[in-house]
Coordinates of C-alpha atoms in Angstrom, one line a residue:
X544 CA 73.2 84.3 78.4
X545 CA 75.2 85.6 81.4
X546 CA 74.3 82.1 83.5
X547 CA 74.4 79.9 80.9
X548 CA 76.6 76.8 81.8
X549 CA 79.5 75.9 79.0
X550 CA 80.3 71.6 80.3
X551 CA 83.1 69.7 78.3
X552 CA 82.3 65.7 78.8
X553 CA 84.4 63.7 79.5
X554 CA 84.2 59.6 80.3
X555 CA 86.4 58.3 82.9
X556 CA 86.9 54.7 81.0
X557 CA 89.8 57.0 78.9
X558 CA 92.3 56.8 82.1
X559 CA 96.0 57.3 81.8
X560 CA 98.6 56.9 84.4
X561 CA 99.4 59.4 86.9
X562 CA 101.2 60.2 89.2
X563 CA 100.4 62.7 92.4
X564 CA 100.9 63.5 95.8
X565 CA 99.4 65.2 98.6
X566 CA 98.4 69.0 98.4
X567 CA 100.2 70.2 100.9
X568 CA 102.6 67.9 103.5
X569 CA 105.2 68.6 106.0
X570 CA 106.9 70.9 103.0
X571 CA 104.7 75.0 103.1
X572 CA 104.2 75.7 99.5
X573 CA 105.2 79.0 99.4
X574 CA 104.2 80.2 96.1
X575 CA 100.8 79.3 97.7
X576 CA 101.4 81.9 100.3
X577 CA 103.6 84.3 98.6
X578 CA 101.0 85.6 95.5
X579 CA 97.2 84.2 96.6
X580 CA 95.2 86.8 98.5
X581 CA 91.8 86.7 99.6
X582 CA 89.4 88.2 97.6
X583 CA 86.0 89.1 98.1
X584 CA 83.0 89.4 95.9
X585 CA 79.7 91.7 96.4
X586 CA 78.9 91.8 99.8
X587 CA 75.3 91.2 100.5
X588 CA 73.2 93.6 101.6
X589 CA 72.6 92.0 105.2
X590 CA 75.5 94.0 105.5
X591 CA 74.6 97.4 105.0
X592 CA 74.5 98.6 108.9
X593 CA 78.2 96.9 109.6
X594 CA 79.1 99.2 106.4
X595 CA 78.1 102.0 107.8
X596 CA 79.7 101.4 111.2
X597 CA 82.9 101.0 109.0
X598 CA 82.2 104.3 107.4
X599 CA 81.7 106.1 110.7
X600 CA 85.0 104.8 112.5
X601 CA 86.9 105.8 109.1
X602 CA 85.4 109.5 108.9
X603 CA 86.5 109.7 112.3
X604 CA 90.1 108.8 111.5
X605 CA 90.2 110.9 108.3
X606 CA 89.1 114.1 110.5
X607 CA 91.5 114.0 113.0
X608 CA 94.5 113.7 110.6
X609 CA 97.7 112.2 112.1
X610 CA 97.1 110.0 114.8
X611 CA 99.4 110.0 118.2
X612 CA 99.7 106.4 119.6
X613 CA 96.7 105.2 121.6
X614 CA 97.1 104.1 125.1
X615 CA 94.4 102.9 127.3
X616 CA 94.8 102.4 131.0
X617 CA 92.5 99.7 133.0
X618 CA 94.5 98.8 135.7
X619 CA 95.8 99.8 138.7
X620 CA 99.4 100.1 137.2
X621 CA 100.9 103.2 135.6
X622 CA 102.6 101.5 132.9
X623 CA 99.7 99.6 131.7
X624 CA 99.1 101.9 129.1
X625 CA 102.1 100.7 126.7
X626 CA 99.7 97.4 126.3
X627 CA 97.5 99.1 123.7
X628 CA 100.4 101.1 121.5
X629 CA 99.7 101.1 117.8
X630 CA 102.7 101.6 115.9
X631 CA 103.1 104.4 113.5
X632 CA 102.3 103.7 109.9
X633 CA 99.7 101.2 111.4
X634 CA 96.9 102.8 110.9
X635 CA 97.6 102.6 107.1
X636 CA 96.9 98.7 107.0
X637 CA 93.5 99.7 108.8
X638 CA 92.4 102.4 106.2
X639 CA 93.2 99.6 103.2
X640 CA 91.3 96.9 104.8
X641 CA 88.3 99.6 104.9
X642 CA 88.8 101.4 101.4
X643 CA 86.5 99.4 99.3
X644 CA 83.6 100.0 101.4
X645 CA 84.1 103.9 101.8
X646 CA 82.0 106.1 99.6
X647 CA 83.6 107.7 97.2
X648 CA 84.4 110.7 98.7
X649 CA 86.1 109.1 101.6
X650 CA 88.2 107.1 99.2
X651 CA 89.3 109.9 97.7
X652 CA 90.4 111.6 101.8
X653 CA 91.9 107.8 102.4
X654 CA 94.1 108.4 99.4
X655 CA 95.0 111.9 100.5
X656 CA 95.5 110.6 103.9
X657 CA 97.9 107.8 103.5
X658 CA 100.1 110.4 101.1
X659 CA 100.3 112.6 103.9
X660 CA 101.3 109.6 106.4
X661 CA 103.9 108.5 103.6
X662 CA 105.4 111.7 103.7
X663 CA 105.9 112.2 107.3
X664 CA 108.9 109.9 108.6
X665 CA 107.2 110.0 112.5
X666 CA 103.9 108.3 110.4
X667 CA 105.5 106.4 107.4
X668 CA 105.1 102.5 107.5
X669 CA 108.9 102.4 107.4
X670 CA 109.7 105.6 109.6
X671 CA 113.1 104.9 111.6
X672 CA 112.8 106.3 115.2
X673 CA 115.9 106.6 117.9
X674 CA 116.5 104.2 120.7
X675 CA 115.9 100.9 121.7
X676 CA 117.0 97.6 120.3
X677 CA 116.1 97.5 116.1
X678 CA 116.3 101.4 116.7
X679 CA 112.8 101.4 118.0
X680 CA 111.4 102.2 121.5
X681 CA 108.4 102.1 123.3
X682 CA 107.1 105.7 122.6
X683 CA 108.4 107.2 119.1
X684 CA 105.9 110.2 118.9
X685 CA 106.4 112.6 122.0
X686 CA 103.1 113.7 123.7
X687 CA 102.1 116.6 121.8
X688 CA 102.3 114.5 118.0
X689 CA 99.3 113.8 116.6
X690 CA 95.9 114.2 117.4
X691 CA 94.9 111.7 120.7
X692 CA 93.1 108.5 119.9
X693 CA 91.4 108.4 123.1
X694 CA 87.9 109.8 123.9
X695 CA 89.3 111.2 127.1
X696 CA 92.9 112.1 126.8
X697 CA 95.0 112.1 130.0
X698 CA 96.1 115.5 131.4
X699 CA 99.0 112.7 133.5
X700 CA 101.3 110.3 132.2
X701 CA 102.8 108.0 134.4
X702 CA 106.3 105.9 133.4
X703 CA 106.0 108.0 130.3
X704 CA 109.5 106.4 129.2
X705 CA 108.9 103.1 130.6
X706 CA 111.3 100.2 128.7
X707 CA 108.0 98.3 128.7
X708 CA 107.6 97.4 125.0
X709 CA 110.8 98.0 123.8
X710 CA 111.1 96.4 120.5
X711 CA 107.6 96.4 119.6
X712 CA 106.4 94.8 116.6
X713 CA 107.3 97.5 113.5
X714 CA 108.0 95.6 110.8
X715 CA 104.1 94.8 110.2
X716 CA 103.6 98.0 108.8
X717 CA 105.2 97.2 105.5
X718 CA 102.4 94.8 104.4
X719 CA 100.2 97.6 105.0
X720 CA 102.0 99.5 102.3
X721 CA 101.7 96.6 100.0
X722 CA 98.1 95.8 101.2
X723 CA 97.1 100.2 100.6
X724 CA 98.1 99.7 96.8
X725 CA 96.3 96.2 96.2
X726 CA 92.8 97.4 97.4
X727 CA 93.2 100.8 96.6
X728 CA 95.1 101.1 92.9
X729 CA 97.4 103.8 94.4
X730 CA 100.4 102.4 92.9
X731 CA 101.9 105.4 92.5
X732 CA 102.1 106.4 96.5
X733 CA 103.7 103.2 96.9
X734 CA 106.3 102.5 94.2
X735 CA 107.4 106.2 94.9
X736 CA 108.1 104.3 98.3
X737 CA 109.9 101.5 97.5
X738 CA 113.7 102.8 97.9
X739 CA 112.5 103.7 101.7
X740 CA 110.8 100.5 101.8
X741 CA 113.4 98.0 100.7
X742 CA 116.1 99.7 102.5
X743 CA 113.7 98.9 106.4
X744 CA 113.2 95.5 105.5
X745 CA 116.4 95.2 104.3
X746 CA 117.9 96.6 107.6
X747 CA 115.3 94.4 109.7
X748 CA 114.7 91.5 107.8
X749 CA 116.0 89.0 109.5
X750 CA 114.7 90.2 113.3
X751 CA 112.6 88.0 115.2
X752 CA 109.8 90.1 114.9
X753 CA 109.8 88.5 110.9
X754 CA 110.3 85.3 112.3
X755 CA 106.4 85.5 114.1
X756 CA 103.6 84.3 112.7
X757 CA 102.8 87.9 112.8
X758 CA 105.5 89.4 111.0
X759 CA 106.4 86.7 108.2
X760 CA 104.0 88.9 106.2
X761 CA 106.6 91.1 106.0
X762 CA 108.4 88.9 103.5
X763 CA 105.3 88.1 101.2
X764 CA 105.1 92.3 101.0
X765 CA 108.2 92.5 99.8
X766 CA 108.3 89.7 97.6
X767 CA 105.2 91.3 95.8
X768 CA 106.5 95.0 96.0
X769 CA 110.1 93.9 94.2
X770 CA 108.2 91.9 92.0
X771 CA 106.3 95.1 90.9
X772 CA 109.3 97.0 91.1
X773 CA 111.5 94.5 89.2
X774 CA 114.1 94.6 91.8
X775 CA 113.9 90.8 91.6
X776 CA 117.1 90.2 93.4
X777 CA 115.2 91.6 96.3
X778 CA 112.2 89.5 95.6
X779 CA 114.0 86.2 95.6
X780 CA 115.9 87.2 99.0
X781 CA 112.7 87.8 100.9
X782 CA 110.5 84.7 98.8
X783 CA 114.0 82.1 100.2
X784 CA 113.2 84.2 103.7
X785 CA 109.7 83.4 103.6
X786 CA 110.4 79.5 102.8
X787 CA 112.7 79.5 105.6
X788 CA 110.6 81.5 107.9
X789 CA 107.5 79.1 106.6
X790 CA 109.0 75.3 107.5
X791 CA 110.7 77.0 110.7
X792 CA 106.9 78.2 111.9
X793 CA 105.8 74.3 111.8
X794 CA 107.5 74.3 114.6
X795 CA 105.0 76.0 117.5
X796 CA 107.3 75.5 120.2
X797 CA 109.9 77.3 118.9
X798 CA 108.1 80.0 117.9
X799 CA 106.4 80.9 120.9
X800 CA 109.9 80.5 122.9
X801 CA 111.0 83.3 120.1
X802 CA 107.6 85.6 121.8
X803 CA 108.7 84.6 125.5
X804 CA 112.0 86.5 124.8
X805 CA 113.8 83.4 126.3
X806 CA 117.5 82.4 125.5
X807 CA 118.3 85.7 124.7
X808 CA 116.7 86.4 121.5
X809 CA 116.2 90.2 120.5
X810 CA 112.5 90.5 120.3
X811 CA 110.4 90.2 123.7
X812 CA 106.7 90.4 123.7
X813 CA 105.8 92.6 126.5
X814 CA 106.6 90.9 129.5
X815 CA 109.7 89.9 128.2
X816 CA 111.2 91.3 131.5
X817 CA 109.8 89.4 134.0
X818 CA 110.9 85.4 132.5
X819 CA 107.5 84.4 133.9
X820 CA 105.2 86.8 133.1
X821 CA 104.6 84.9 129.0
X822 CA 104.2 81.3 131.0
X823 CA 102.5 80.2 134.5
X824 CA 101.8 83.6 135.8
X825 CA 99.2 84.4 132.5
X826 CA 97.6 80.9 132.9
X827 CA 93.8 81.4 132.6
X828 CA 93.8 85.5 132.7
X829 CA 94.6 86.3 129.5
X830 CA 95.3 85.3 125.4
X831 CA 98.7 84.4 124.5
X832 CA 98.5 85.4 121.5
X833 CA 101.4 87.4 121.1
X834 CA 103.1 85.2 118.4
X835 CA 100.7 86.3 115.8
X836 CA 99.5 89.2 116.6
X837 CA 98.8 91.5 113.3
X838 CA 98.3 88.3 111.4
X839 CA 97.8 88.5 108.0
X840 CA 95.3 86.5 105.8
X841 CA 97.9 84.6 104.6
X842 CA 99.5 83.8 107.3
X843 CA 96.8 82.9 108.9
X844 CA 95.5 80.4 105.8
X845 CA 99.0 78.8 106.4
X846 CA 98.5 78.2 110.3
X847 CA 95.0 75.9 109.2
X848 CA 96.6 74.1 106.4
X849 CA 100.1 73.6 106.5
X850 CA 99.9 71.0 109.0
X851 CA 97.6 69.2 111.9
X852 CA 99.8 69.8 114.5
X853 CA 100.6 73.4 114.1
X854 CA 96.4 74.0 113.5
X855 CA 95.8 71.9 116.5
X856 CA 98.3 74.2 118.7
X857 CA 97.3 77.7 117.5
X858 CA 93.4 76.5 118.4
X859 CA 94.9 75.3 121.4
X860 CA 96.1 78.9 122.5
X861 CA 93.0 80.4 120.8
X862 CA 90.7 78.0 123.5
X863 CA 92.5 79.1 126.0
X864 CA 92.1 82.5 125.5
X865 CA 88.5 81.9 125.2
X866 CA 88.5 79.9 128.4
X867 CA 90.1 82.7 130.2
X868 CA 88.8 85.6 128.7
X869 CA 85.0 84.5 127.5
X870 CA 83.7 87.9 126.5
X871 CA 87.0 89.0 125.4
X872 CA 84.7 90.8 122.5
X873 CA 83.8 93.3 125.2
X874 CA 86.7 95.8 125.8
X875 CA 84.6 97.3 128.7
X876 CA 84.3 94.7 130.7
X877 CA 86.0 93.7 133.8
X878 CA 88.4 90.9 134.1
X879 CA 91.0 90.1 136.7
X880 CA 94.1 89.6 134.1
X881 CA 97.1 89.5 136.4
X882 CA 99.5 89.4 133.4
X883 CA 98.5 91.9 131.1
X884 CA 99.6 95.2 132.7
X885 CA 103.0 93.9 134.5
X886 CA 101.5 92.9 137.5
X887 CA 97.8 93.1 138.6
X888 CA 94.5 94.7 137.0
X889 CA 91.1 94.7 134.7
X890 CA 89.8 95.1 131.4
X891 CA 90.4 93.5 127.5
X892 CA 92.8 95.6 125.9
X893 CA 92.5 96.4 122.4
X894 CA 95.2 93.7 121.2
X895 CA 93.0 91.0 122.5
X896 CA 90.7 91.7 119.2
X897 CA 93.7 91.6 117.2
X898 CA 95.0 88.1 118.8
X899 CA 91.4 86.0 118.4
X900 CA 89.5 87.9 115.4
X901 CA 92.1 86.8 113.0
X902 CA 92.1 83.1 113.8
X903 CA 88.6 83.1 113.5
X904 CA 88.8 84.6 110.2
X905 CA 91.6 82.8 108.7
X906 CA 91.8 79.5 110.7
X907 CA 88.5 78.6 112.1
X908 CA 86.7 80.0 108.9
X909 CA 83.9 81.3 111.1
X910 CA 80.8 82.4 109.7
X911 CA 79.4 86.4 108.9
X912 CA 77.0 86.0 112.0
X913 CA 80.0 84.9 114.4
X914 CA 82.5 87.4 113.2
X915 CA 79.8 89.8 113.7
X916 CA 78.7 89.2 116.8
X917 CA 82.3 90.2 118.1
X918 CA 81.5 93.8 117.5
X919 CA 79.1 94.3 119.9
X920 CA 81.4 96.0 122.3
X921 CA 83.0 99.2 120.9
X922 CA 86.5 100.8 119.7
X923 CA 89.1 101.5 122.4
X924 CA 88.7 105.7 121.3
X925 CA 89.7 106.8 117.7
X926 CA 91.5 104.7 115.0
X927 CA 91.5 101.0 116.8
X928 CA 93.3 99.1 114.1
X929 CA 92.1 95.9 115.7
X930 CA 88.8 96.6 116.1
X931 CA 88.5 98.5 112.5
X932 CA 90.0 95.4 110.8
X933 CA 87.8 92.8 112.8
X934 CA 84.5 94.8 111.5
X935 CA 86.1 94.9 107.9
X936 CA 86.4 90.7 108.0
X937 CA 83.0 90.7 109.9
X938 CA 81.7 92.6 106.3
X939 CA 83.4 90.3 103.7
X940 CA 82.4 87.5 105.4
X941 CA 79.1 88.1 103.5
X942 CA 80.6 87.7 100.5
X943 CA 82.5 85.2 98.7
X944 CA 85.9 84.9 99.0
X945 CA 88.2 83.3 96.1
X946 CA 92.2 83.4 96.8
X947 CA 93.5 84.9 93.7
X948 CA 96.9 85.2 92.6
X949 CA 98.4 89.1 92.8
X950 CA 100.8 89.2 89.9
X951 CA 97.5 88.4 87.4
X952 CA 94.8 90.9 88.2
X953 CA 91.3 90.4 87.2
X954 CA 90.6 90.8 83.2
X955 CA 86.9 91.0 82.6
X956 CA 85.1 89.0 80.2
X957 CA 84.3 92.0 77.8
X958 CA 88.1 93.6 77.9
X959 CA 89.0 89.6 77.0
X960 CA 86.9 90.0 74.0
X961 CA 88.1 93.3 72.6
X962 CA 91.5 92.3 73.3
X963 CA 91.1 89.3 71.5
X964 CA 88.7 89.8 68.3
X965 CA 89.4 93.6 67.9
X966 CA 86.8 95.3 65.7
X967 CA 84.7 91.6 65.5
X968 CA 84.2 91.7 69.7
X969 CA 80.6 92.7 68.9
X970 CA 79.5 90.3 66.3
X971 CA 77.8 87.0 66.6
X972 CA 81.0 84.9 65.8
X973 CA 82.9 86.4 68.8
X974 CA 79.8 85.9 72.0
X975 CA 80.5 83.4 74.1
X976 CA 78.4 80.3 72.6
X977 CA 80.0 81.1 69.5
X978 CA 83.0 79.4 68.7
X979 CA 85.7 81.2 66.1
X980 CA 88.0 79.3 65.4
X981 CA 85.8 76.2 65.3
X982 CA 87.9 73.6 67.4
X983 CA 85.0 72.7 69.4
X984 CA 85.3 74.9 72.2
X985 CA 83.3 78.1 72.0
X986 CA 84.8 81.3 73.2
X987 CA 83.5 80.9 76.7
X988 CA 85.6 77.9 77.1
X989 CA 88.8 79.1 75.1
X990 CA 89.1 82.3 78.2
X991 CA 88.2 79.7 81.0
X992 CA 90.9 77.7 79.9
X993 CA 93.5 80.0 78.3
X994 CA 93.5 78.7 75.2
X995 CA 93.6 80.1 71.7
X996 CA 90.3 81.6 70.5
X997 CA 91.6 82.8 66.9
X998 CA 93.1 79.4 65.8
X999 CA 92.5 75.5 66.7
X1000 CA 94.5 73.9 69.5
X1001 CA 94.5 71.4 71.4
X1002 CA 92.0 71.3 74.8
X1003 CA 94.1 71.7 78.0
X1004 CA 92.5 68.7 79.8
X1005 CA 93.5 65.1 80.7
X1006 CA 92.6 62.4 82.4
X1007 CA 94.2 60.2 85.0
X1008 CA 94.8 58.3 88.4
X1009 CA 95.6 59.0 91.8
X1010 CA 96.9 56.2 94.3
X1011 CA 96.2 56.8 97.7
X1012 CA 96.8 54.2 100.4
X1013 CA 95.6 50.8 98.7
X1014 CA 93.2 52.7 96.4
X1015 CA 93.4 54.0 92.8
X1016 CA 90.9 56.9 92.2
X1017 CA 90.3 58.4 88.7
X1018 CA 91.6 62.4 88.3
X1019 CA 90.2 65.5 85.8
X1020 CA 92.8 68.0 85.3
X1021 CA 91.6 71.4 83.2
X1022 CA 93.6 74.8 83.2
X1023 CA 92.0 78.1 84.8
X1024 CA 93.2 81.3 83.4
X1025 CA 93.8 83.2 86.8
X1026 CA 92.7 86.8 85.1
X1027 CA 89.7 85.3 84.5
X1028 CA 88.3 86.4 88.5
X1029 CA 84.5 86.9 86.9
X1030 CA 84.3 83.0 85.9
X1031 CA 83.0 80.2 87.9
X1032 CA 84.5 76.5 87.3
X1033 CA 82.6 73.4 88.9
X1034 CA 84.1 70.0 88.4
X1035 CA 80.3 67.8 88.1
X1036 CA 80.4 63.4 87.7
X1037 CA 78.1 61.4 86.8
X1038 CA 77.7 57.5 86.1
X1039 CA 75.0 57.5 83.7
X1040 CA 74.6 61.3 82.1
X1041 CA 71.5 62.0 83.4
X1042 CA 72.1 62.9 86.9
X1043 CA 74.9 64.9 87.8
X1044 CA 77.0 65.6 91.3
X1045 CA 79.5 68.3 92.0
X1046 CA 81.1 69.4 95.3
X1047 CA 82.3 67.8 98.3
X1048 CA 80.0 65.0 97.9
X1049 CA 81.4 64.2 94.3
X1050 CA 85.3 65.3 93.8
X1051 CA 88.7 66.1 96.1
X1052 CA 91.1 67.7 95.5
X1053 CA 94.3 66.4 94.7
X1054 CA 96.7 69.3 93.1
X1055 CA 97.0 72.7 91.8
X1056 CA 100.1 73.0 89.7
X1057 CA 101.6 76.6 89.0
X1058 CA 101.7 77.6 85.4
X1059 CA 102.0 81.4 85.4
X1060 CA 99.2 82.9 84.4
X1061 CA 97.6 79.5 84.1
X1062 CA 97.0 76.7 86.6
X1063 CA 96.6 73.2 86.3
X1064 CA 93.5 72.0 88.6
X1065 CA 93.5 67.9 88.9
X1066 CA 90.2 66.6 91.0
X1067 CA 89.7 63.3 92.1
X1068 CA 86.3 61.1 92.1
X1069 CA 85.1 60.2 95.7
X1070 CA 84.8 56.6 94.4
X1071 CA 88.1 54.2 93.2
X1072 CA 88.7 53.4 89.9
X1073 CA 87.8 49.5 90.9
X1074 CA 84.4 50.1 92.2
X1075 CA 81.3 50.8 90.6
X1076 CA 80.1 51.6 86.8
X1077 CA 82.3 53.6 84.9
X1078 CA 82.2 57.7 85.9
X1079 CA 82.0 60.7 83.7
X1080 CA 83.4 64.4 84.2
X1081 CA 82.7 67.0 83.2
X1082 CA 83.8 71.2 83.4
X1083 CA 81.0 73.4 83.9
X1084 CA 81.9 77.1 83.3
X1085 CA 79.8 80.2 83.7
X1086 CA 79.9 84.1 84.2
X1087 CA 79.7 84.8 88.2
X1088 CA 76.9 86.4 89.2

């Protein structure tokens, strides 16, 4: 019974008026961004070695305890080294990106871990260090803090307090707090946290580092976490933030003036200093990717959807990058790149994984084979976030991924049915092809589509039209229960109820309208209302494999 298909028919002759729009226009929906999160399903076993990879790098982290900043030098410059600092806290994104795929052993450490980073105000996502501009400089940590990343530490430090990277991204760090209590379930580490949390962002909010593609995820984490906490004066704040920070980033141009540091704004990527360092003196040696560096998945869904032209300018950068930088997968390898160490040298830093992985990821949508092709070069030492986090996406990318909405966690099938029929969850009347209440649906159908299963109602479904251009096309809207993660829901047509199409090649969509815990899906036929015999629809629904 676990596959069988539950299909409500439906004939399209019953149209009603409609009206409808676009999905998504020149206006981000921001709930969109705000509460969906990528989730992935079983990963397949073609997998397995990548997994173990993952495991390895992780082990190594959880061994060395705290982590002091990692700096690589490939040039001939002395300050080069600032090029590769990961921020404190950092590493806590990393280990939540990895913590489904540990054993369970080292999910236990992970959780120990991150206490112990949470703890420590030099480690914590939200620590507050002296100096510089956002009270933030260049090298936080002093030498001796924290065990070295690198696989062979430097007995010499040259430019040791160089202003180089003053005002480095820090704000990033706070999605990683969120992120460590979604994919681990350590709520407790994190809401423990909030006061600490909510007072950074509050501080810090408003910086140009949160106005980057890179740090807007800054806002959804706090939207979330306030949501959790009930502080929703706090969630509202950052969600109007985000909405800002959302139509603003349509603009590329703007944005990336915000990463040269021009016209006197606060934040400067790193050669900030030197007004042409972000511009003609970069052309064809390096990535500019700067603007989204530490990209989250939601973000980085926004930059391919929200509109053409910004999708046609990030993969614009992201060529060039390619173009200049064609095996920038291999962190070992030699390349003249005048611009990324202040002046003049070789080698792909570290960040360069963190600028192109995610765009392939998020934007591009690139396959498991391509995503893991990238790792065939190896971590800059201990703890690279940004090469840890590209082998995590290379491992869900064998899986499916369904965007689920965080404020309605998944509610299996079988704790449905006890919820719902009690002490009758195991008799005949309350399996799925049974139907209780005797409405017509069965009990399959009543969780799909949020409906009462203990007394008749009315089915949530409806027909109608949308007009688009010169053409009229008929629509099927249903309601999806978003707890309901371990369903599957496949809009099929047909003209003659015999043979049956689903997929690109027999509906588009034309909405998804919010409902809470429910959401009203509406699909369109390929074909208009006008041409053709008449069409049917119908709703298959069945337990995911």
């Amino acid at each position: 019974m676990k596959n069988t298909p539950l299909c409500l028919l439906l004939p399209a002759a019953l149209l009603a008026a409609l009206s409808a729009g676009t999905v998504r226009a020149q206006t981000p929906d921001t709930g969109r961004y705000a509460w969906q999160f990528p989730v992935a399903g079983t990963v397949d076993t073609s997998a397995s070695d990548l997994v173990d990879e993952l495991r390895h790098e992780v082990q190594r982290i959880l061994d060395a305890g705290h982590l002091a900043p990692l700096y690589v030098s490939t040039s001939d410059q002395e300050s080069v080294g600032y090029t590769v600092y990961q921020e404190p806290g950092r590493i806590v994104t990393t280990l939540a990106w990895a913590y489904p795929h540990l054993t369970a052993a080292q999910q236990t450490a992970v959780r120990l871990y991150v206490a112990a980073e949470f703890a420590d105000a030099r480690f914590s996502p939200w620590g507050v260090t002296a100096g510089g501009k956002n009270g933030n400089t260049n090298y936080p940590l002093p030498r001796g803090v924290g065990t070295p990343r690198e696989e062979h530490p430097k007995t010499k430090w040259w430019y040791e307090r160089s202003d180089f990277g003053n005002n480095r991204p820090f704000l990033h760090p706070l999605y990683g707090a969120w992120l460590h209590g979604w994919r681990t379930g350590d709520w407790a580490a994190v809401d423990a946290a909030w006061p600490a949390i909510r007072s950074r962002y509050n501080n810090y909010a408003d910086s140009d580092e949160a106005r980057l593609y890179g740090g807007m995820a800054v806002h959804i984490a706090i939207a979330r976490l306030a949501e959790r906490a009930g502080d929703f004066a706090t969630r509202d704040a950052a969600l109007a933030r985000l909405q800002t920070r959302l139509a603003a980033g349509l603009d590329f141009a703007a944005i990336e003036q915000i990463a040269r540091g021009a016209a006197g704004e606060e934040w400067r990527s790193p050669y900030g200093s030197y007004p042409n360092m972000y511009d003609n003196r970069m052309n064809g040696t390096t990535v500019r990717g700067w603007p989204w560096l530490n990209l989250s998945p939601e973000i980085g869904r926004y930059l391919g959807e929200a509109a053409p032209a910004l999708r046609t300018a990030v993969l614009t950068r992201f060529d060039e990058g390619r173009a200049a930088l064609p095996f920038w997968w291999l962190p070992k390898l030699s390349y003249f790149t005048r611009s990324w160490t202040g002046d003049e040298g070789s080698g792909v830093l570290s960040e360069v994984m963190g600028m192109m992985t995610p765009i392939e990821r998020w934007v591009l949508q690139a396959d498991a084979a391509t995503l893991a092709s990238r790792l065939r070069g190896s971590p800059f030492g201990r703890g690279d976030c940004h090469w840890i986090e590209a082998l995590v996406q290379a491992i869900e990318a064998h899986s499916p991924v369904a965007w689920r909405d965080v404020r309605y966690p998944a509610l299996p099938l079988e704790t449905w049915r006890t919820e719902t029929f009690g002490a009758e969850a195991s008799s005949p009347a309350a399996q799925d092809l049974a139907d209780w209440d005797g409405d017509g649906r069965v009990n399959l159908l009543e969780r799909a589509l949020g409906t009462n299963a203990l007394a008749a109602d009315a089915a949530p479904l409806a027909f109608g039209t949308v007009t688009l251009g010169a053409d009229t096309f008929p629509t099927f809207s249903y309601s999806r229960d978003k707890t309901a993660w371990d369903l599957n829901y496949l809009v099929e047509t047909s003209t003659d109820l015999a043979t049956w199409t689903s997929g690109a090649e027999a509906t588009a969509g034309v909405a998804i309208l919010d409902q809470g815990r429910l959401e009203q899906i509406t699909e369109r036929a390929l074909q208009t209302s006008a041409s053709g015999p008449r069409r049917f629809f119908r709703l298959r629904v069945t337990r995911a494999p």
